[in-house]
Tab-separated table of C-alpha atoms in Angstrom:
chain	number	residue	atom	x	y	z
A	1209	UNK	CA	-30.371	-41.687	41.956
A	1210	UNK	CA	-29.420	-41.542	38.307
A	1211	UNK	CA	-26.011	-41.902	37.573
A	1212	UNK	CA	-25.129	-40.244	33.798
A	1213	UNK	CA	-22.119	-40.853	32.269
A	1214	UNK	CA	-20.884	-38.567	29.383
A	1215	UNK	CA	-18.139	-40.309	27.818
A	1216	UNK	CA	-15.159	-39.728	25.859
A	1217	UNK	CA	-15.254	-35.998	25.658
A	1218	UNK	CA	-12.106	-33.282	26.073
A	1219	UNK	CA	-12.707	-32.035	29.119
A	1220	UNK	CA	-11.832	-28.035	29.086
A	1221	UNK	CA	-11.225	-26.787	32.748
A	1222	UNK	CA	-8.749	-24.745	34.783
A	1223	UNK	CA	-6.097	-23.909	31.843
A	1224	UNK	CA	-6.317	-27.283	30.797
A	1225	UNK	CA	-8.021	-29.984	27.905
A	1226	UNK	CA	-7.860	-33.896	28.743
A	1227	UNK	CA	-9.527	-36.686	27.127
A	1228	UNK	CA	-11.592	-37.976	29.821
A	1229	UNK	CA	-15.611	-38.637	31.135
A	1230	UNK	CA	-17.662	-37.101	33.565
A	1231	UNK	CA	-20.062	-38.540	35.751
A	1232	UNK	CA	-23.351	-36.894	36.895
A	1233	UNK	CA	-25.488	-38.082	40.090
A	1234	UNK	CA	-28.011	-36.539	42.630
A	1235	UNK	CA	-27.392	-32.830	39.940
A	1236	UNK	CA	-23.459	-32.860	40.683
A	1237	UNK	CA	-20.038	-33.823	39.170
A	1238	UNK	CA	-19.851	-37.341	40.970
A	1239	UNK	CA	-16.608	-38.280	39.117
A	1240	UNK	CA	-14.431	-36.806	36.619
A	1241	UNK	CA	-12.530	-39.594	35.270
A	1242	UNK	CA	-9.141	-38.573	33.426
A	1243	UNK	CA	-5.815	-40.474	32.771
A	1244	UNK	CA	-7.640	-43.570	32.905
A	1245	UNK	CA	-9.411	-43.651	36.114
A	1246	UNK	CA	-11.890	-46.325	35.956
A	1247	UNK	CA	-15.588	-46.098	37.014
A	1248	UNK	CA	-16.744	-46.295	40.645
A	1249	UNK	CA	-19.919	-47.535	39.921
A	1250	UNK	CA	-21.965	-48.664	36.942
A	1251	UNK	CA	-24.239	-45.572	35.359
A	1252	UNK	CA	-27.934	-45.890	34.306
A	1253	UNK	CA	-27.071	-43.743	31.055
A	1254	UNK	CA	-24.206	-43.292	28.941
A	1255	UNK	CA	-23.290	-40.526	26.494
A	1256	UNK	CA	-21.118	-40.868	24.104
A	1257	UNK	CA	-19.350	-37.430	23.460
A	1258	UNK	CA	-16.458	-38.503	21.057
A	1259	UNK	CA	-15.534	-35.576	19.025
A	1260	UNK	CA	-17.123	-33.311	21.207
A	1261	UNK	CA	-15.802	-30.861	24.116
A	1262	UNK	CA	-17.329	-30.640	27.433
A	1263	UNK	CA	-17.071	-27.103	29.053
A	1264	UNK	CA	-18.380	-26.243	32.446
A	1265	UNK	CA	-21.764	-24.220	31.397
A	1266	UNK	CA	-21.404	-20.574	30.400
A	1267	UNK	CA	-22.561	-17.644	33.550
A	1268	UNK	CA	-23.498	-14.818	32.035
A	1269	UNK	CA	-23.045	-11.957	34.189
A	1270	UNK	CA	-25.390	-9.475	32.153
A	1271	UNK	CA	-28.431	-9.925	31.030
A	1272	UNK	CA	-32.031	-8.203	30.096
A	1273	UNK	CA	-34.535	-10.818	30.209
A	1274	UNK	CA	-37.107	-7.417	30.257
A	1275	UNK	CA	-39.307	-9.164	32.982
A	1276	UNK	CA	-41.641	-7.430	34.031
A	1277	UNK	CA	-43.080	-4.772	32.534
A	1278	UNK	CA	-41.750	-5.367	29.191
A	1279	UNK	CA	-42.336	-8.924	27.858
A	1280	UNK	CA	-43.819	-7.831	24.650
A	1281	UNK	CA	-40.353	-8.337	23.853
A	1282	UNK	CA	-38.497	-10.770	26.098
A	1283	UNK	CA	-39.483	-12.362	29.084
A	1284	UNK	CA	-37.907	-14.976	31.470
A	1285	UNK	CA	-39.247	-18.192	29.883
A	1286	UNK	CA	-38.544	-17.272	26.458
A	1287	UNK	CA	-34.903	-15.744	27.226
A	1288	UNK	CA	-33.787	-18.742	29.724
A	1289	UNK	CA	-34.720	-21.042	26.692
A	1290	UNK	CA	-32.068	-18.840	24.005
A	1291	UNK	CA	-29.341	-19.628	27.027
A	1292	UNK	CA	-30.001	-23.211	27.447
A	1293	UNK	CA	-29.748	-23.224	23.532
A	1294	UNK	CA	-26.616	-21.680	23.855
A	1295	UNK	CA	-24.385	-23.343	26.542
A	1296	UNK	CA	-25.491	-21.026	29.013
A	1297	UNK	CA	-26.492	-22.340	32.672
A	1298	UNK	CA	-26.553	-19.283	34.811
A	1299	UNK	CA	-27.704	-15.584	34.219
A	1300	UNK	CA	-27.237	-12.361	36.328
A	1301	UNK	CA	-30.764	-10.335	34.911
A	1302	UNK	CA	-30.627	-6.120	35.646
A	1303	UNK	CA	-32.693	-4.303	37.595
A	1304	UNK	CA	-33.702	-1.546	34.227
A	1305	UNK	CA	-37.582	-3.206	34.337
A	1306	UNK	CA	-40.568	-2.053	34.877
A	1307	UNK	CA	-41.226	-1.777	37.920
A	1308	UNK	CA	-37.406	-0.800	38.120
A	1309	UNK	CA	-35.629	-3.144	40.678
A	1310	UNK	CA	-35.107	-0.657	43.130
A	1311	UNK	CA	-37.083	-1.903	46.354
A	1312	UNK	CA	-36.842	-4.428	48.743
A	1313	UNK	CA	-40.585	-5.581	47.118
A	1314	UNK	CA	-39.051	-5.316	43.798
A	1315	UNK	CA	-36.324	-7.147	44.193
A	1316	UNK	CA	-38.296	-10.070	46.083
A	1317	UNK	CA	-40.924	-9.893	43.172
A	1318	UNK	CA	-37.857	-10.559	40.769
A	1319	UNK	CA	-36.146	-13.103	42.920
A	1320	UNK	CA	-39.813	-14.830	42.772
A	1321	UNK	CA	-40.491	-14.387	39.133
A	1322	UNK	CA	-36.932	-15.502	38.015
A	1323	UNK	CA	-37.881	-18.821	40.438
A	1324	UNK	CA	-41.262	-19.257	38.539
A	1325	UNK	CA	-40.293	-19.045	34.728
A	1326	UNK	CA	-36.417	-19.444	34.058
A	1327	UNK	CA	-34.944	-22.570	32.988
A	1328	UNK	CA	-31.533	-22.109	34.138
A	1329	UNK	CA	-29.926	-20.824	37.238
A	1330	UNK	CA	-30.733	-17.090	37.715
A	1331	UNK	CA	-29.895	-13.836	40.450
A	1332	UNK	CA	-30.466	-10.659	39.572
A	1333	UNK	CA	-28.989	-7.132	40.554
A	1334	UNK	CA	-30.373	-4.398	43.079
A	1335	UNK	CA	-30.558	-1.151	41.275
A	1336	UNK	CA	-28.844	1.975	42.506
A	1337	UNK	CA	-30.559	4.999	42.391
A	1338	UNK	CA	-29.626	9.055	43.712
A	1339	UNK	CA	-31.245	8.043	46.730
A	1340	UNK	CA	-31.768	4.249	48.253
A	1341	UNK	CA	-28.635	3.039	49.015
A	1342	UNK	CA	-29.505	3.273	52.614
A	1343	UNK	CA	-31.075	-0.128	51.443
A	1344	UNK	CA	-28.008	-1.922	50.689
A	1345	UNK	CA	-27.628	-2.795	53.925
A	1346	UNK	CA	-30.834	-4.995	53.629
A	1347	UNK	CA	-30.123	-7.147	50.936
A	1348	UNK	CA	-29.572	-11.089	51.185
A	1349	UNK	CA	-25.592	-11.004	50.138
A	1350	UNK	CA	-26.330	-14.962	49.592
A	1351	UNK	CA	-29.179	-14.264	47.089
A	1352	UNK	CA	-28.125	-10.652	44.930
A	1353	UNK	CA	-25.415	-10.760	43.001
A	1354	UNK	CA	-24.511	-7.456	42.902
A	1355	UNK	CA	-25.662	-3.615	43.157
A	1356	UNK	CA	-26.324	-2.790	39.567
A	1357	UNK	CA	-24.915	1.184	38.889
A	1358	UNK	CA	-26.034	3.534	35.817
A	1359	UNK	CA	-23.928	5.994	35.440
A	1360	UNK	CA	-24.811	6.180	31.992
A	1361	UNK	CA	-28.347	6.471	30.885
A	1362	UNK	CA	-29.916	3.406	29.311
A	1363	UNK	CA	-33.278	1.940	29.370
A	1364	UNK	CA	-35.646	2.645	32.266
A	1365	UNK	CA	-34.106	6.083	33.545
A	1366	UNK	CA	-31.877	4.627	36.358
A	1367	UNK	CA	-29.167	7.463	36.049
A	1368	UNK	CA	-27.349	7.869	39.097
A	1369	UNK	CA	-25.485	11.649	38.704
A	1370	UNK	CA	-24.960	13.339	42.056
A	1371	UNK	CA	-21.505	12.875	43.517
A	1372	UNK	CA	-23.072	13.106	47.082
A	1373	UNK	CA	-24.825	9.894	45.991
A	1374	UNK	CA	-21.619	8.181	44.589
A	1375	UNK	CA	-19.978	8.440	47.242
A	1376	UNK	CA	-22.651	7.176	49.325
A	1377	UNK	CA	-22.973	4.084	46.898
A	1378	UNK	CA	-19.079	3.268	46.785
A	1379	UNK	CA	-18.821	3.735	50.553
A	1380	UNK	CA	-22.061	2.173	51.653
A	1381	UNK	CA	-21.669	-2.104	50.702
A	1382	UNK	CA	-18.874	-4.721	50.478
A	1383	UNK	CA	-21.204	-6.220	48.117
A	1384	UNK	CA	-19.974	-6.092	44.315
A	1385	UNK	CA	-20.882	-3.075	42.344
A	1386	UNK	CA	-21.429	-3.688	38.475
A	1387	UNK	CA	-21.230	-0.231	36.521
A	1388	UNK	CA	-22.734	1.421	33.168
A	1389	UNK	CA	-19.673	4.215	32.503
A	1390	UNK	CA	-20.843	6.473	30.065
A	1391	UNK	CA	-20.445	10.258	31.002
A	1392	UNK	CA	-24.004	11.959	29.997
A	1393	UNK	CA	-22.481	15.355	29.852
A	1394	UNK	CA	-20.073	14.535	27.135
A	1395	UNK	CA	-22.853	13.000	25.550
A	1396	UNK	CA	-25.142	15.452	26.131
A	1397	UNK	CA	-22.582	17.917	24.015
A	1398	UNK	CA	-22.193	15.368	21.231
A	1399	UNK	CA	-26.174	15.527	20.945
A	1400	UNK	CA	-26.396	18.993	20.520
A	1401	UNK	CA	-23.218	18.778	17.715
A	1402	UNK	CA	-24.754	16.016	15.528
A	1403	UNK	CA	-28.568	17.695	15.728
A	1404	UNK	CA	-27.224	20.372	14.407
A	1405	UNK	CA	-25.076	18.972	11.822
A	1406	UNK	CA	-27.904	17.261	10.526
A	1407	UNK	CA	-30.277	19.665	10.779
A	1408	UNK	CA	-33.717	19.178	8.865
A	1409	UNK	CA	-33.232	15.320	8.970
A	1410	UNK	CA	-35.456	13.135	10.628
A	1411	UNK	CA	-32.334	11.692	12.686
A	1412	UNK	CA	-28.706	11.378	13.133
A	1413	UNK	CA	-27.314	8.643	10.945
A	1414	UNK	CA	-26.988	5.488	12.675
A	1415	UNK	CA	-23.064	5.689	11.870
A	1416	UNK	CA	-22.910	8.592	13.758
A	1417	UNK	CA	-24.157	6.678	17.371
A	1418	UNK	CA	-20.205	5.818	18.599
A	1419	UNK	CA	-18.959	9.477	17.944
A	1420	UNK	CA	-22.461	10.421	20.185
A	1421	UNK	CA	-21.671	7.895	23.337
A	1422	UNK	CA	-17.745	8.365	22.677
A	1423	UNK	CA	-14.791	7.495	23.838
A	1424	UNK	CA	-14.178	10.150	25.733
A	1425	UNK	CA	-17.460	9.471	27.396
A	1426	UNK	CA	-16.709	6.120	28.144
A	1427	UNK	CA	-13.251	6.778	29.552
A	1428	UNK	CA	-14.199	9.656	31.397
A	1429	UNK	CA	-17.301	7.946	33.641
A	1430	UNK	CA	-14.877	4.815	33.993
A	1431	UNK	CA	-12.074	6.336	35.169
A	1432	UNK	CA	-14.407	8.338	38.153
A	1433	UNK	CA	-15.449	4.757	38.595
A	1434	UNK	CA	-12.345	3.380	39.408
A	1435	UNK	CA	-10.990	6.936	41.377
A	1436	UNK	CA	-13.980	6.068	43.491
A	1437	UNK	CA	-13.701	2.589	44.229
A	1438	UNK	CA	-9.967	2.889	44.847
A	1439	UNK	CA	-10.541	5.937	47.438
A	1440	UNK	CA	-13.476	3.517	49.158
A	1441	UNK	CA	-11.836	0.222	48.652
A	1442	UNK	CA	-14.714	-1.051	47.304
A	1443	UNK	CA	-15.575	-4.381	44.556
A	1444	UNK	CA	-16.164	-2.758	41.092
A	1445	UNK	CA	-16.659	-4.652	37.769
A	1446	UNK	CA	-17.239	-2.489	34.977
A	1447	UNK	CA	-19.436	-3.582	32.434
A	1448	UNK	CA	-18.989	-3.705	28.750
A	1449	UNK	CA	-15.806	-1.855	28.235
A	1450	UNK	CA	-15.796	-0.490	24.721
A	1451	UNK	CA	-12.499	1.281	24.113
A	1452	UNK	CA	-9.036	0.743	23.958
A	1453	UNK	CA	-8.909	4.018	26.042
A	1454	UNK	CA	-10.554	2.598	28.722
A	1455	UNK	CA	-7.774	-0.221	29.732
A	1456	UNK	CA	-5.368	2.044	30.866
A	1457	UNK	CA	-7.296	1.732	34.107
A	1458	UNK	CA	-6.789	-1.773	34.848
A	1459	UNK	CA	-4.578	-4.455	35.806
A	1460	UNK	CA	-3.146	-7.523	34.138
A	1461	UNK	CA	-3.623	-8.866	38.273
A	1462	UNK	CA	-4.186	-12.356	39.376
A	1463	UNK	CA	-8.305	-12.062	40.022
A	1464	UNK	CA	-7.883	-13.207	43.735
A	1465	UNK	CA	-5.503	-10.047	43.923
A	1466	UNK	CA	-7.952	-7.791	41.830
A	1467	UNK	CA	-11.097	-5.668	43.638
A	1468	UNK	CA	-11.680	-3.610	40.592
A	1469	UNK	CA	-12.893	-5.793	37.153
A	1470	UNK	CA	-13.670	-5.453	33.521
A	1471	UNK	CA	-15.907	-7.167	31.670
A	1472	UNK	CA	-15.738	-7.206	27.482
A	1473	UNK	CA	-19.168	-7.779	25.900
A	1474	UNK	CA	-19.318	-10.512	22.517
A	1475	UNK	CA	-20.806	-8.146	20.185
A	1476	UNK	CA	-17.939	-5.277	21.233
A	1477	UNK	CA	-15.386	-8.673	20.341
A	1478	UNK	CA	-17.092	-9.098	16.847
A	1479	UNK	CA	-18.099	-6.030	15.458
A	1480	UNK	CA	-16.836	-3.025	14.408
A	1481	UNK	CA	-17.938	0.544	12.768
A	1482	UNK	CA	-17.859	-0.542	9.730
A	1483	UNK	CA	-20.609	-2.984	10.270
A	1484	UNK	CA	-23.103	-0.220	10.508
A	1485	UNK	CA	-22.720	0.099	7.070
A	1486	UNK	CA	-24.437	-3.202	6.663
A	1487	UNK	CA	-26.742	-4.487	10.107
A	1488	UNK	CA	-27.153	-0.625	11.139
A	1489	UNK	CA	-29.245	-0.255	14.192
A	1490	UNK	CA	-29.462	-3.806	14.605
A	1491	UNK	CA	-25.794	-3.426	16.396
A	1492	UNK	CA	-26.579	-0.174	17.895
A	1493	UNK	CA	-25.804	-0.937	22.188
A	1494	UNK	CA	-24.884	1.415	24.824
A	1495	UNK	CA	-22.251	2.008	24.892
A	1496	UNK	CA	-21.468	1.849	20.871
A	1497	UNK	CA	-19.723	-0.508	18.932
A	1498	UNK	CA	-16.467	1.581	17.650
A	1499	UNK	CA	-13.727	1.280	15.411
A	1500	UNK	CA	-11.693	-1.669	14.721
A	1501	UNK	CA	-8.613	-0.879	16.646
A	1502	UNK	CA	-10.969	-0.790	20.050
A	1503	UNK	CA	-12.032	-4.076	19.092
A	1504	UNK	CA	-9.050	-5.268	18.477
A	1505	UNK	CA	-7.210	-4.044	21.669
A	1506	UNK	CA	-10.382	-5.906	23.617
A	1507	UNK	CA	-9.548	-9.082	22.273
A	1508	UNK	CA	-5.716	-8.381	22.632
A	1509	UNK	CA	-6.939	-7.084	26.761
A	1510	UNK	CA	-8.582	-10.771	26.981
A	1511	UNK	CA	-6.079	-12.300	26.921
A	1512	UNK	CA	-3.797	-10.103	28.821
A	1513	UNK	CA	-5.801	-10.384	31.859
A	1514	UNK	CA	-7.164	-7.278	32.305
A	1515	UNK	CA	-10.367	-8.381	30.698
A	1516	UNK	CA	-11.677	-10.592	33.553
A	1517	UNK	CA	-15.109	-11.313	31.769
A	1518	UNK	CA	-16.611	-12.303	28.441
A	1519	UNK	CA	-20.207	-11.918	28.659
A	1520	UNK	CA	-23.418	-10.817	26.583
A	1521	UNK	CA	-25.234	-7.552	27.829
A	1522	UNK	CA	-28.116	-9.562	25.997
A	1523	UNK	CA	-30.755	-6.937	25.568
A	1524	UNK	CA	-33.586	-7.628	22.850
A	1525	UNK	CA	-35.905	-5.806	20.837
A	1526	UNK	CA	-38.755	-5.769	18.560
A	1527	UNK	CA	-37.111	-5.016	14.955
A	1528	UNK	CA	-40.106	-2.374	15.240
A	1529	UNK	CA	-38.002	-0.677	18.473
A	1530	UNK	CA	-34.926	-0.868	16.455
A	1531	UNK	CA	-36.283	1.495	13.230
A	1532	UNK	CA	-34.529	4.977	13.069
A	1533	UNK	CA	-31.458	6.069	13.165
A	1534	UNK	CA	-28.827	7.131	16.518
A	1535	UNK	CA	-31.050	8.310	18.123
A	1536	UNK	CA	-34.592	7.270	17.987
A	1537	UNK	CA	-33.444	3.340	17.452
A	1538	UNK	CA	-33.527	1.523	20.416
A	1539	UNK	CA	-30.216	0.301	21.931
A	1540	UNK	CA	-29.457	-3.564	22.588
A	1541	UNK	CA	-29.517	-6.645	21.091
A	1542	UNK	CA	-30.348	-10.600	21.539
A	1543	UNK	CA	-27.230	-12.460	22.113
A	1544	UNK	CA	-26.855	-14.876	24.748
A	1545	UNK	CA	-28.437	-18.091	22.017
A	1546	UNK	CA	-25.197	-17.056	20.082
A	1547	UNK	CA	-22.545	-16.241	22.808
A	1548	UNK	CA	-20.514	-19.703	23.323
A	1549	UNK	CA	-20.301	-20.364	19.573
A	1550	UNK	CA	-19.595	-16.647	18.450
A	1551	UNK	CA	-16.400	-17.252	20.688
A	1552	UNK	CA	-15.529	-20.548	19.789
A	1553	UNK	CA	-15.793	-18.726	16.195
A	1554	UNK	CA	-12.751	-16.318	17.134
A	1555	UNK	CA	-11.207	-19.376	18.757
A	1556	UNK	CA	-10.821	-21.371	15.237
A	1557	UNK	CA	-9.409	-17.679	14.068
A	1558	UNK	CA	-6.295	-18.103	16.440
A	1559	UNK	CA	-7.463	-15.171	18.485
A	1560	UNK	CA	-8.299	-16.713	21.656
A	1561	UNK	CA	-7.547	-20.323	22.973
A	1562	UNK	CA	-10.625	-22.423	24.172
A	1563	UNK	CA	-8.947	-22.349	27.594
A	1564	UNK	CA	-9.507	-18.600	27.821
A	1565	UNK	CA	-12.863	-18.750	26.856
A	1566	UNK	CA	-13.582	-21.254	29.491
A	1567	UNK	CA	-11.578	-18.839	32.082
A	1568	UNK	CA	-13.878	-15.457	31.070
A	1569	UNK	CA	-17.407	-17.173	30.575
A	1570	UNK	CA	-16.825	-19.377	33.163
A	1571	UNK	CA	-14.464	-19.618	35.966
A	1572	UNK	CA	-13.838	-15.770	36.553
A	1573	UNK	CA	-17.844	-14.865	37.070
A	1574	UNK	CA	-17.988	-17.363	39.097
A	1575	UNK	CA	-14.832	-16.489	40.576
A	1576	UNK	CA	-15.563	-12.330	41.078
A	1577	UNK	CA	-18.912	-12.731	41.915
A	1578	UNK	CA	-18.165	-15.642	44.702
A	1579	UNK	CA	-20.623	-17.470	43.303
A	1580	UNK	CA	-21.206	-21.331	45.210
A	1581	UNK	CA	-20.080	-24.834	43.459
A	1582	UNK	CA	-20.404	-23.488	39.758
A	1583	UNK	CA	-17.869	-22.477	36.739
A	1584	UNK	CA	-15.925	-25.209	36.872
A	1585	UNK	CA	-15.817	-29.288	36.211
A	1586	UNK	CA	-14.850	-30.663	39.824
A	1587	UNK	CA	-16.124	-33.382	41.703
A	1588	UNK	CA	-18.967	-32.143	44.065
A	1589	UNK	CA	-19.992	-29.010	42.096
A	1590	UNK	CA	-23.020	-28.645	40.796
A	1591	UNK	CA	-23.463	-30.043	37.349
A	1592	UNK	CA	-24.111	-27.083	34.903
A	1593	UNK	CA	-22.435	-28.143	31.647
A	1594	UNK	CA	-21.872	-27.929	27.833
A	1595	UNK	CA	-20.866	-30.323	25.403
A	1596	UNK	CA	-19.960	-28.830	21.634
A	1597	UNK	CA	-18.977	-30.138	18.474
A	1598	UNK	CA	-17.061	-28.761	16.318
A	1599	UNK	CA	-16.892	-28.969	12.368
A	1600	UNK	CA	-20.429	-29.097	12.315
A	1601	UNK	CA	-21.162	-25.978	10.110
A	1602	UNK	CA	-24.470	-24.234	10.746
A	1603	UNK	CA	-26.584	-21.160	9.696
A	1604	UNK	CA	-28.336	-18.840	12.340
A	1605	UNK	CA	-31.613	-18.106	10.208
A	1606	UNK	CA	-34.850	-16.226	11.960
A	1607	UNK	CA	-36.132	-19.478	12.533
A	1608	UNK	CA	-33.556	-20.849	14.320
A	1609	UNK	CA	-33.745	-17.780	17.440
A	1610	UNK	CA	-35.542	-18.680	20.545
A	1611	UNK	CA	-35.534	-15.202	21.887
A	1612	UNK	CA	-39.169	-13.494	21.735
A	1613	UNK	CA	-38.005	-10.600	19.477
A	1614	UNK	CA	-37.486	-13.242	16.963
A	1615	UNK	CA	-34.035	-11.557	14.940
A	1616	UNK	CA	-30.142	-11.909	15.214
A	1617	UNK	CA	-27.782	-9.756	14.055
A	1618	UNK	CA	-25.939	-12.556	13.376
A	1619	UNK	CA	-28.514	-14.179	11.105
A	1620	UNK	CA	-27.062	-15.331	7.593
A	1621	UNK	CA	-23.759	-15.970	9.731
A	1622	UNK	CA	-22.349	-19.812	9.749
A	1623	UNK	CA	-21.260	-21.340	12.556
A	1624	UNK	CA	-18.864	-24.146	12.648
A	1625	UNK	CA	-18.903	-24.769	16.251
A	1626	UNK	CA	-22.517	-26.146	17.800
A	1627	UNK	CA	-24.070	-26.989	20.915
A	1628	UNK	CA	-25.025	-30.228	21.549
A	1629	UNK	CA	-26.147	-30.528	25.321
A	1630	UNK	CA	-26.818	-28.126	27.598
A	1631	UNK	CA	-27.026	-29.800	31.870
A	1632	UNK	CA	-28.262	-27.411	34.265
A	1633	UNK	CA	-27.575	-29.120	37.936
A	1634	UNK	CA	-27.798	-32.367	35.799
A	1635	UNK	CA	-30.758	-31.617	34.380
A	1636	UNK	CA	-30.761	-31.809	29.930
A	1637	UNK	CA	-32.149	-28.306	29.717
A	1638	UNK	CA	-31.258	-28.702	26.144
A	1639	UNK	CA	-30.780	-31.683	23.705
A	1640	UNK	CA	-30.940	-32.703	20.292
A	1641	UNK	CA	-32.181	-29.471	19.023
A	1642	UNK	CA	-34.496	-29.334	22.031
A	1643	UNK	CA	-35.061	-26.877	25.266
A	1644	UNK	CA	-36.905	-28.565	28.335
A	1645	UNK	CA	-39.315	-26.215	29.143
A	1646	UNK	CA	-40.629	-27.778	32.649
A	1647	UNK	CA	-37.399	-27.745	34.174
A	1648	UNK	CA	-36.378	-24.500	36.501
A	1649	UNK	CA	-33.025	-23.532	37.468
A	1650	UNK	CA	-31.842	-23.148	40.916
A	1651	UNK	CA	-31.105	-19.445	42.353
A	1652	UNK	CA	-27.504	-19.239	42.278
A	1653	UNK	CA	-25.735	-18.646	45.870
A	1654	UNK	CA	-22.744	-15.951	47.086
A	1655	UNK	CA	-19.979	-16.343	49.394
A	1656	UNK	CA	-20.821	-19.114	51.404
């Protein structure tokens, strides 16, 4: 067995950075070597990470790796390659595909195409719908991370809007359920204002999209959410909270005390309405990117605590998809290649610490979702890892993003922060500018 050691890097785990080494064997964290522990054994290879930091690797919670049914645009192989790329050694892919993932065969088909193609570790969610969550009861809790929950529309019509039904769903698993809050009524009635503001135009102005899926849309689907789970005691983590509105429902909770969650998205960290002004639909997500002081009270709810989760909602397009305005533009973007350093990014602006980002991409997914010997750097988990640099300025450029849809909204930006290595159990998915293709990731492994 091959025994790697990466040398000389600070280590960033647990609340902490140490100058120390790290030694990988048989795809696990053999050693970690701080204050001057020696070696055990001799190693086969040696890396020398001066300068650099070594993270444990990013789990991204949501993702849209559109497979199957709609890899004209994205597809496992080519999305698992933009993570590797970007720190990331674990994904959590939604069930809004085509077919939907919805079924027992669905699911399976998933589970086996997410084994076939992706390079890094992978689960994936079981969709909710009105009617199958007599099926819950079915599903591998080892294997699914989660029941995934519209209640918002998004892509591939999964709306779940009877209250017979969401009660049924809140009362009918102890598994965790991930939710979409938008409230389509609200919506619905913002619609019908802005069509008829702009009437006679081809569409509503892109500018227009976060006064459309509001607020009070968001707030108001959330906080049902959260009446629900409280009244069934059940595991909620709410996806891609958007408003400053919205926080007033959680807690600033230990996690191991917490059964209800929140999860910020990067691009609702970075951006805010004025950027429509200049990448217009190329920001437009559901729900919207709104106005400055919701971004800023996200970052400020980081590191609070009552953001548990930084992750990606990485959703990509064709540019094509993306033409029009609020609402004939598709929503979502590619962002997972871009996630680790974005953050890192705010971390050099003194608005989070590198500890907290290693605490929301890393330790608390692994942490909320139970997930099995990941998200951290001890000895005997597996060995998923990244080691950055930083002061090593970069520019994202077209050329430079591996996801299919082949555009960033983040292109022109420069980076100072940059991936070097990227170990999946061990394994250099990524190094030197370069993604191992041959290599498949492990199906990650719950509560046990």
């Amino acid at each position: 067995m091959k025994r790697i050691l990466i040398h000389n890097a600070t280590i960033v785990n647990e609340g902490q950075s140490v100058k120390g080494s790290i030694v990988i064997e048989d795809g696990r964290i053999a050693e970690v070597l701080t204050n001057w522990k020696p070696l055990s054994a001799p190693c086969d290879e040696t890396i020398d990470a001066t300068g650099c930091y070594l993270l444990p690797g990013i789990i991204d919670d949501h993702v849209h790796f559109r497979d199957p049914g709609l890899t004209h645009k994205a597809d496992i192989l080519t999305e698992s390659r933009a993570a590797a790329a970007g720190g990331v050694t674990s994904i959590m892919d939604m069930p809004n595909t085509n077919p939907v993932t919805t079924t027992l065969d669905a699911l399976n088909a998933k589970l086996d195409l997410l084994n076939e193609k992706c390079i890094v570790n992978h689960s994936c969610y079981f969709g909710a719908t009105n009617d199958n969550y007599s099926e819950f009861g079915k599903l591998d809790k080892h294997r699914v991370c989660g029941i995934k929950l519209f209640m918002g529309s998004s892509t591939g019509n999964m709306l779940v809007d009877k209250m017979n039904s969401l009660l049924n769903i809140f009362n009918g698993t102890d598994m965790l359920i991930a939710a979409h809050c938008e409230d389509q009524e609200t919506i619905k009635n913002n619609i019908a204002k802005y069509k008829e503001m702009f009437a006679g135009e081809n569409d509503i102005p892109i500018g227009k999209h976060p006064y459309i899926r509001s607020s009070a849309a968001c707030y108001a689907s959330s906080e049902l959410a959260v009446r629900l789970a409280r009244i069934a005691g059940a595991r909620l983590h709410i996806l891609h909270v958007s408003t400053a509105k919205e926080l007033q429902l959680f807690n600033d909770y230990s996690l191991s005390e917490k059964h209800i969650t929140a999860e910020a998205c990067v691009a609702h960290l970075l951006f805010t309405l004025s950027d429509y002004r200049t990448l217009g639909t190329r920001i437009k997500c559901n729900p919207a990117i709104k106005k400055q002081a919701d971004r800023d009270a996200l970052r400020a709810a980081v590191n609070s605590g009552l953001i548990d989760v930084i992750a990606t909602d990485h959703a990509p397009h064709l540019l094509s998809e993306k033409e029009g305005g609020a609402l004939k533009a598709m929503s979502g973007m590619p962002m997972i290649q871009f996630s680790l350093v974005s953050m890192l990014q705010l971390v050099d602006e003194g608005i989070f610490t590198l500890e907290t980002i290693v605490e929301k991409m890393c330790h608390a997914p692994a942490q909320i979702y139970r997930i099995n010997e990941r998200g951290y750097i001890r000895e005997g988990y597996r060995a998923d890892l990244v080691l950055v640099r930083p002061d090593t300025p970069w520019e994202v450029t077209a050329d430079k993003v591996l996801s299919k849809c082949g555009w960033s909204p983040l292109e022109g930006h420069t980076f100072n922060w940059k991936v070097e290595r990227t170990f999946a159990n061990g394994h250099p998915v990524y190094s030197d500018g370069m993604v191992d293709d041959a290599y498949r990731g492990e199906e990650l492994r719950f509560g046990e």
